[in-house]
Backbone as CSV, one residue per row, in Angstrom:
resi,resn,N_x,N_y,N_z,CA_x,CA_y,CA_z,C_x,C_y,C_z
1,UNK,13.608,21.565,-14.024,13.029,20.908,-12.873,13.936,21.107,-11.665
2,UNK,13.306,21.222,-10.516,14.058,21.461,-9.292,13.720,20.388,-8.267
3,UNK,14.666,20.120,-7.396,14.402,19.201,-6.292,13.580,19.951,-5.266
4,UNK,12.518,19.328,-4.826,11.619,19.967,-3.875,12.200,19.879,-2.468
5,UNK,12.341,20.993,-1.816,12.925,21.019,-0.482,11.948,20.524,0.570
6,UNK,10.662,20.801,0.394,9.661,20.434,1.393,8.783,19.314,0.843
7,UNK,8.942,18.116,1.391,8.195,16.960,0.906,6.986,16.653,1.779
8,UNK,6.497,17.646,2.512,5.386,17.452,3.430,4.160,16.878,2.732
9,UNK,3.871,17.290,1.503,2.663,16.827,0.828,2.670,15.324,0.593
10,UNK,3.837,14.700,0.590,3.916,13.267,0.338,3.713,12.432,1.594
11,UNK,3.862,13.020,2.760,3.643,12.304,4.013,2.517,12.966,4.804
12,UNK,1.715,13.730,4.116,0.632,14.487,4.712,-0.505,13.554,5.119
13,UNK,-1.016,13.748,6.310,-2.195,13.036,6.803,-3.288,14.075,6.958
14,UNK,-4.352,13.875,6.219,-5.480,14.805,6.246,-5.974,14.991,7.674
15,UNK,-6.338,16.213,8.024,-6.829,16.524,9.363,-7.987,15.602,9.731
16,UNK,-7.946,15.072,10.941,-9.001,14.190,11.427,-8.846,12.741,11.005
17,UNK,-7.786,12.420,10.245,-7.578,11.061,9.734,-6.570,10.257,10.561
18,UNK,-6.121,10.809,11.666,-5.103,10.128,12.463,-5.586,8.761,12.948
19,UNK,-6.854,8.669,13.375,-7.389,7.390,13.867,-7.469,6.367,12.737
20,UNK,-7.818,6.812,11.544,-7.870,5.909,10.382,-6.462,5.410,10.072
21,UNK,-5.487,6.306,10.106,-4.103,5.906,9.859,-3.656,4.851,10.867
22,UNK,-4.017,5.021,12.119,-3.627,4.043,13.141,-4.293,2.682,12.924
23,UNK,-5.451,2.652,12.274,-6.091,1.378,11.917,-5.401,0.725,10.727
24,UNK,-4.964,1.540,9.770,-4.410,0.998,8.523,-2.930,0.647,8.600
25,UNK,-2.158,1.391,9.369,-0.704,1.139,9.440,-0.351,-0.305,9.745
26,UNK,-1.001,-0.959,10.706,-0.624,-2.350,11.014,-0.974,-3.340,9.894
27,UNK,-1.784,-2.916,8.930,-2.199,-3.799,7.834,-1.219,-3.762,6.661
28,UNK,-0.246,-2.874,6.732,0.742,-2.718,5.661,2.098,-3.246,6.110
29,UNK,2.876,-3.819,5.210,2.553,-4.048,3.822,1.528,-5.171,3.663
30,UNK,0.581,-4.950,2.762,-0.494,-5.933,2.564,0.107,-7.303,2.263
31,UNK,-0.569,-8.323,2.758,-0.187,-9.739,2.626,1.015,-10.128,3.482
32,UNK,1.617,-9.181,4.203,2.850,-9.479,4.934,2.781,-9.146,6.420
33,UNK,1.564,-9.044,6.986,1.430,-8.812,8.422,0.342,-9.728,8.974
34,UNK,0.499,-10.119,10.217,-0.524,-10.951,10.865,-1.845,-10.197,10.948
35,UNK,-1.774,-8.873,11.108,-2.993,-8.069,11.208,-3.785,-8.083,9.904
36,UNK,-3.092,-8.121,8.775,-3.764,-8.198,7.475,-4.378,-9.586,7.299
37,UNK,-3.632,-10.598,7.722,-4.086,-11.985,7.612,-2.922,-12.897,7.314
38,UNK,-3.141,-14.185,7.546,-2.057,-15.142,7.325,-2.462,-16.311,6.437
39,UNK,-3.737,-16.400,6.094,-4.207,-17.515,5.270,-4.820,-16.976,3.977
40,UNK,-4.956,-17.838,3.003,-5.595,-17.438,1.748,-7.028,-16.981,2.006
41,UNK,-7.712,-17.614,2.951,-9.074,-17.186,3.305,-9.063,-15.765,3.873
42,UNK,-8.057,-15.446,4.715,-7.913,-14.081,5.242,-7.687,-13.094,4.101
43,UNK,-6.786,-13.433,3.185,-6.467,-12.553,2.061,-7.706,-12.327,1.203
44,UNK,-8.457,-13.388,0.967,-9.686,-13.306,0.172,-10.672,-12.316,0.799
45,UNK,-10.818,-12.376,2.130,-11.731,-11.470,2.845,-11.258,-10.019,2.803
46,UNK,-9.943,-9.799,2.763,-9.398,-8.444,2.777,-9.420,-7.762,1.401
47,UNK,-9.651,-8.534,0.343,-9.596,-7.996,-1.013,-11.006,-7.751,-1.547
48,UNK,-11.230,-6.579,-2.124,-12.506,-6.316,-2.797,-12.644,-7.299,-3.964
49,UNK,-13.857,-7.602,-4.347,-14.075,-8.584,-5.422,-13.478,-8.117,-6.743
50,UNK,-13.343,-6.805,-6.935,-12.762,-6.285,-8.175,-11.348,-5.731,-7.964
51,UNK,-10.673,-6.190,-6.917,-9.311,-5.761,-6.619,-8.354,-6.133,-7.745
52,UNK,-7.382,-5.259,-7.969,-6.258,-5.561,-8.842,-5.095,-4.677,-8.416
53,UNK,-3.910,-4.988,-8.929,-2.748,-4.193,-8.561,-1.783,-4.074,-9.726
54,UNK,-0.892,-3.106,-9.592,0.203,-2.913,-10.532,1.480,-3.150,-9.752
55,UNK,2.268,-4.111,-10.199,3.519,-4.427,-9.525,4.630,-3.480,-9.911
56,UNK,5.765,-3.639,-9.256,6.926,-2.787,-9.514,7.394,-2.902,-10.964
57,UNK,7.097,-4.029,-11.595,7.482,-4.239,-12.999,6.596,-3.469,-13.963
58,UNK,5.463,-2.969,-13.466,4.490,-2.324,-14.333,3.400,-3.283,-14.798
59,UNK,3.548,-4.563,-14.479,2.543,-5.552,-14.856,1.305,-5.401,-13.986
60,UNK,0.143,-5.687,-14.581,-1.111,-5.689,-13.834,-1.394,-7.118,-13.375
61,UNK,-1.885,-7.235,-12.148,-2.180,-8.542,-11.574,-3.626,-8.585,-11.110
62,UNK,-4.318,-9.641,-11.476,-5.715,-9.805,-11.076,-5.793,-10.377,-9.668
63,UNK,-6.932,-10.222,-9.073,-7.218,-10.780,-7.753,-6.998,-12.296,-7.756
64,UNK,-7.499,-12.958,-8.780,-7.390,-14.420,-8.879,-5.931,-14.857,-8.964
65,UNK,-5.133,-14.152,-9.772,-3.718,-14.488,-9.897,-3.017,-14.326,-8.550
66,UNK,-3.301,-13.237,-7.864,-2.658,-12.975,-6.577,-3.024,-14.053,-5.564
67,UNK,-4.292,-14.403,-5.471,-4.713,-15.449,-4.526,-4.062,-16.787,-4.852
68,UNK,-3.986,-17.131,-6.123,-3.353,-18.392,-6.522,-1.869,-18.377,-6.153
69,UNK,-1.202,-17.251,-6.409,0.219,-17.132,-6.087,0.451,-17.219,-4.582
70,UNK,-0.392,-16.564,-3.787,-0.260,-16.602,-2.334,-0.499,-18.005,-1.784
71,UNK,-1.364,-18.753,-2.426,-1.611,-20.132,-2.008,-0.406,-21.017,-2.311
72,UNK,0.210,-20.797,-3.462,1.367,-21.604,-3.869,2.635,-21.219,-3.118
73,UNK,2.779,-19.934,-2.819,3.969,-19.422,-2.144,3.538,-18.473,-1.040
74,UNK,3.329,-18.986,0.166,2.899,-18.102,1.263,3.882,-16.959,1.476
75,UNK,3.368,-15.761,1.724,4.241,-14.595,1.894,4.989,-14.616,3.222
76,UNK,6.119,-13.921,3.235,6.895,-13.787,4.468,6.228,-12.761,5.377
77,UNK,6.521,-12.847,6.665,6.066,-11.857,7.632,7.078,-10.703,7.624
78,UNK,6.599,-9.509,7.319,7.477,-8.340,7.167,8.335,-8.092,8.408
79,UNK,7.739,-8.127,9.572,8.486,-7.848,10.808,9.548,-8.916,11.059
80,UNK,9.212,-10.162,10.778,10.148,-11.260,11.032,11.405,-11.168,10.170
81,UNK,11.283,-10.604,8.971,12.443,-10.498,8.081,13.059,-9.103,8.070
82,UNK,12.551,-8.201,8.932,13.148,-6.885,9.092,12.727,-5.828,8.091
83,UNK,11.616,-6.021,7.398,11.123,-4.984,6.486,10.571,-3.832,7.308
84,UNK,10.743,-2.615,6.818,10.238,-1.447,7.529,9.427,-0.548,6.594
85,UNK,8.373,0.019,7.154,7.536,0.992,6.447,7.766,2.355,7.083
86,UNK,7.769,3.383,6.260,7.960,4.747,6.770,7.286,5.738,5.831
87,UNK,7.266,6.988,6.240,6.747,8.089,5.433,5.297,7.862,4.996
88,UNK,4.444,7.533,5.954,3.033,7.316,5.648,2.322,8.628,5.339
89,UNK,1.457,8.580,4.364,0.553,9.675,4.042,-0.844,9.098,3.885
90,UNK,-1.870,9.889,4.193,-3.244,9.392,4.099,-4.179,10.530,3.764
91,UNK,-5.071,10.266,2.824,-6.142,11.219,2.533,-7.390,10.445,2.150
92,UNK,-8.526,11.016,2.493,-9.804,10.422,2.135,-10.108,10.834,0.701
93,UNK,-10.465,9.850,-0.142,-10.731,10.148,-1.550,-12.182,9.904,-1.941
94,UNK,-12.972,9.457,-0.988,-14.397,9.230,-1.217,-15.032,8.776,0.072
95,UNK,-16.325,8.532,0.032,-17.042,8.068,1.220,-16.536,6.684,1.614
96,UNK,-15.822,6.600,2.725,-15.283,5.326,3.196,-14.115,4.802,2.385
97,UNK,-13.496,5.657,1.568,-12.382,5.249,0.710,-11.176,6.136,0.995
98,UNK,-10.004,5.503,1.160,-8.807,6.204,1.600,-7.596,5.802,0.762
99,UNK,-6.747,6.780,0.495,-5.500,6.567,-0.223,-4.366,6.607,0.791
100,UNK,-3.685,5.481,0.959,-2.570,5.368,1.890,-1.290,5.213,1.081
101,UNK,-0.297,6.046,1.370,0.994,5.960,0.697,2.084,5.782,1.750
102,UNK,3.177,5.130,1.348,4.302,4.927,2.249,5.487,4.385,1.466
103,UNK,6.629,4.308,2.133,7.802,3.659,1.565,8.056,2.368,2.328
104,UNK,8.434,1.342,1.584,8.755,0.044,2.169,10.206,-0.293,1.846
105,UNK,10.967,-0.611,2.894,12.354,-1.051,2.716,12.401,-2.546,3.010
106,UNK,12.677,-3.323,1.970,12.760,-4.777,2.084,14.234,-5.179,2.088
107,UNK,14.947,-4.744,3.107,16.360,-5.081,3.209,17.198,-4.475,2.103
108,UNK,16.909,-3.226,1.741,17.671,-2.539,0.709,16.899,-2.331,-0.590
109,UNK,15.862,-3.091,-0.819,14.985,-2.870,-1.979,13.877,-1.934,-1.504
110,UNK,13.928,-0.689,-1.951,12.998,0.328,-1.478,11.938,0.571,-2.545
111,UNK,10.676,0.570,-2.111,9.570,0.844,-3.019,8.652,1.889,-2.402
112,UNK,8.070,2.696,-3.270,6.993,3.597,-2.856,5.715,2.816,-3.085
113,UNK,4.833,2.824,-2.103,3.616,2.022,-2.150,2.387,2.902,-2.027
114,UNK,1.323,2.445,-2.656,0.033,3.113,-2.616,-1.029,2.029,-2.495
115,UNK,-1.869,2.124,-1.492,-2.995,1.210,-1.343,-4.262,2.035,-1.205
116,UNK,-5.275,1.677,-1.976,-6.591,2.289,-1.821,-7.396,1.325,-0.947
117,UNK,-7.829,1.839,0.197,-8.561,1.063,1.194,-10.024,1.483,1.216
118,UNK,-10.902,0.504,1.395,-12.316,0.781,1.575,-12.762,0.292,2.944
119,UNK,-13.502,1.125,3.670,-14.048,0.743,4.977,-15.420,0.129,4.720
120,UNK,-15.530,-1.177,4.959,-16.764,-1.915,4.740,-17.404,-2.253,6.086
121,UNK,-18.628,-2.731,6.060,-19.314,-3.104,7.305,-18.540,-4.136,8.096
122,UNK,-17.850,-5.032,7.391,-17.121,-6.103,8.080,-15.618,-5.834,8.198
123,UNK,-15.197,-4.602,7.970,-13.784,-4.250,8.147,-13.165,-3.643,6.905
124,UNK,-11.849,-3.523,6.929,-11.097,-2.903,5.848,-10.847,-3.882,4.708
125,UNK,-10.973,-3.378,3.476,-10.648,-4.155,2.278,-9.778,-3.323,1.355
126,UNK,-8.867,-4.020,0.675,-8.039,-3.333,-0.310,-8.778,-3.300,-1.638
127,UNK,-8.742,-2.133,-2.286,-9.414,-1.936,-3.566,-8.411,-1.918,-4.714
128,UNK,-7.210,-1.383,-4.449,-6.160,-1.265,-5.451,-4.837,-1.091,-4.725
129,UNK,-3.750,-1.548,-5.372,-2.415,-1.381,-4.794,-1.402,-1.216,-5.922
130,UNK,-0.373,-0.402,-5.656,0.726,-0.270,-6.605,2.016,-0.067,-5.850
131,UNK,3.073,-0.682,-6.350,4.410,-0.506,-5.804,5.358,-0.091,-6.911
132,UNK,6.235,0.859,-6.617,7.211,1.342,-7.594,8.580,1.313,-6.954
133,UNK,9.529,0.628,-7.591,10.886,0.543,-7.069,11.551,1.913,-7.147
134,UNK,12.233,2.277,-6.058,13.000,3.524,-6.010,14.421,3.183,-6.432
135,UNK,14.899,3.834,-7.473,16.253,3.619,-7.947,17.231,4.186,-6.921
136,UNK,18.277,3.427,-6.607,19.272,3.857,-5.628,19.779,5.250,-6.006
137,UNK,19.772,6.154,-5.033,20.242,7.515,-5.248,19.210,8.413,-5.916
138,UNK,18.004,7.891,-6.143,16.972,8.673,-6.828,15.745,8.858,-5.948
139,UNK,15.941,9.044,-4.648,14.812,9.188,-3.740,14.310,10.622,-3.648
140,UNK,15.004,11.551,-4.278,14.561,12.935,-4.201,13.268,13.125,-4.994
141,UNK,12.623,14.230,-4.739,11.378,14.572,-5.393,11.620,15.669,-6.402
142,UNK,11.030,15.543,-7.550,11.160,16.541,-8.611,9.848,17.306,-8.698
143,UNK,9.937,18.601,-8.768,8.739,19.426,-8.937,9.016,20.488,-9.990
144,UNK,8.040,21.287,-10.250,8.196,22.347,-11.247,8.979,23.530,-10.709
145,UNK,9.324,23.491,-9.438,10.024,24.612,-8.825,9.063,25.682,-8.353
146,UNK,7.780,25.429,-8.489,6.737,26.390,-8.100,6.184,26.102,-6.712
147,UNK,6.859,25.264,-5.930,6.348,24.904,-4.605,5.709,23.542,-4.653
148,UNK,4.762,23.294,-3.772,4.124,21.983,-3.686,3.327,21.694,-4.939
149,UNK,3.294,20.399,-5.358,2.531,20.015,-6.545,1.046,20.156,-6.330
């Protein structure tokens, strides 16, 4: 295995998707921006009825569990605590469905994030989300050495 010199495919924005990216960027990280919402009712509206996620631990979380947890422990505002998002990538994966990827730095805890967004009549909704912790010193990309994956 070789370290990939060109990581363009991971931050690639599909042609013509720049406007969609500009709509979605302020909504990330989900549950942690005023644009996404600040109340449990806001979170409920932003989540598809069959939403679920995989946390950094590998555990699966249901929509109901997430809403209950957010009600019991309101999330912090990412900007207020200095969290930063970078390396956004976006591609359309279906009619009105988009895969958004990025890295989130939570004051030294770095995760790679993936959110599947759906464009609905009443706005954007999250369909699926996953976060994976990046091990310190392991941010490089591994490929087969044959170029882009």
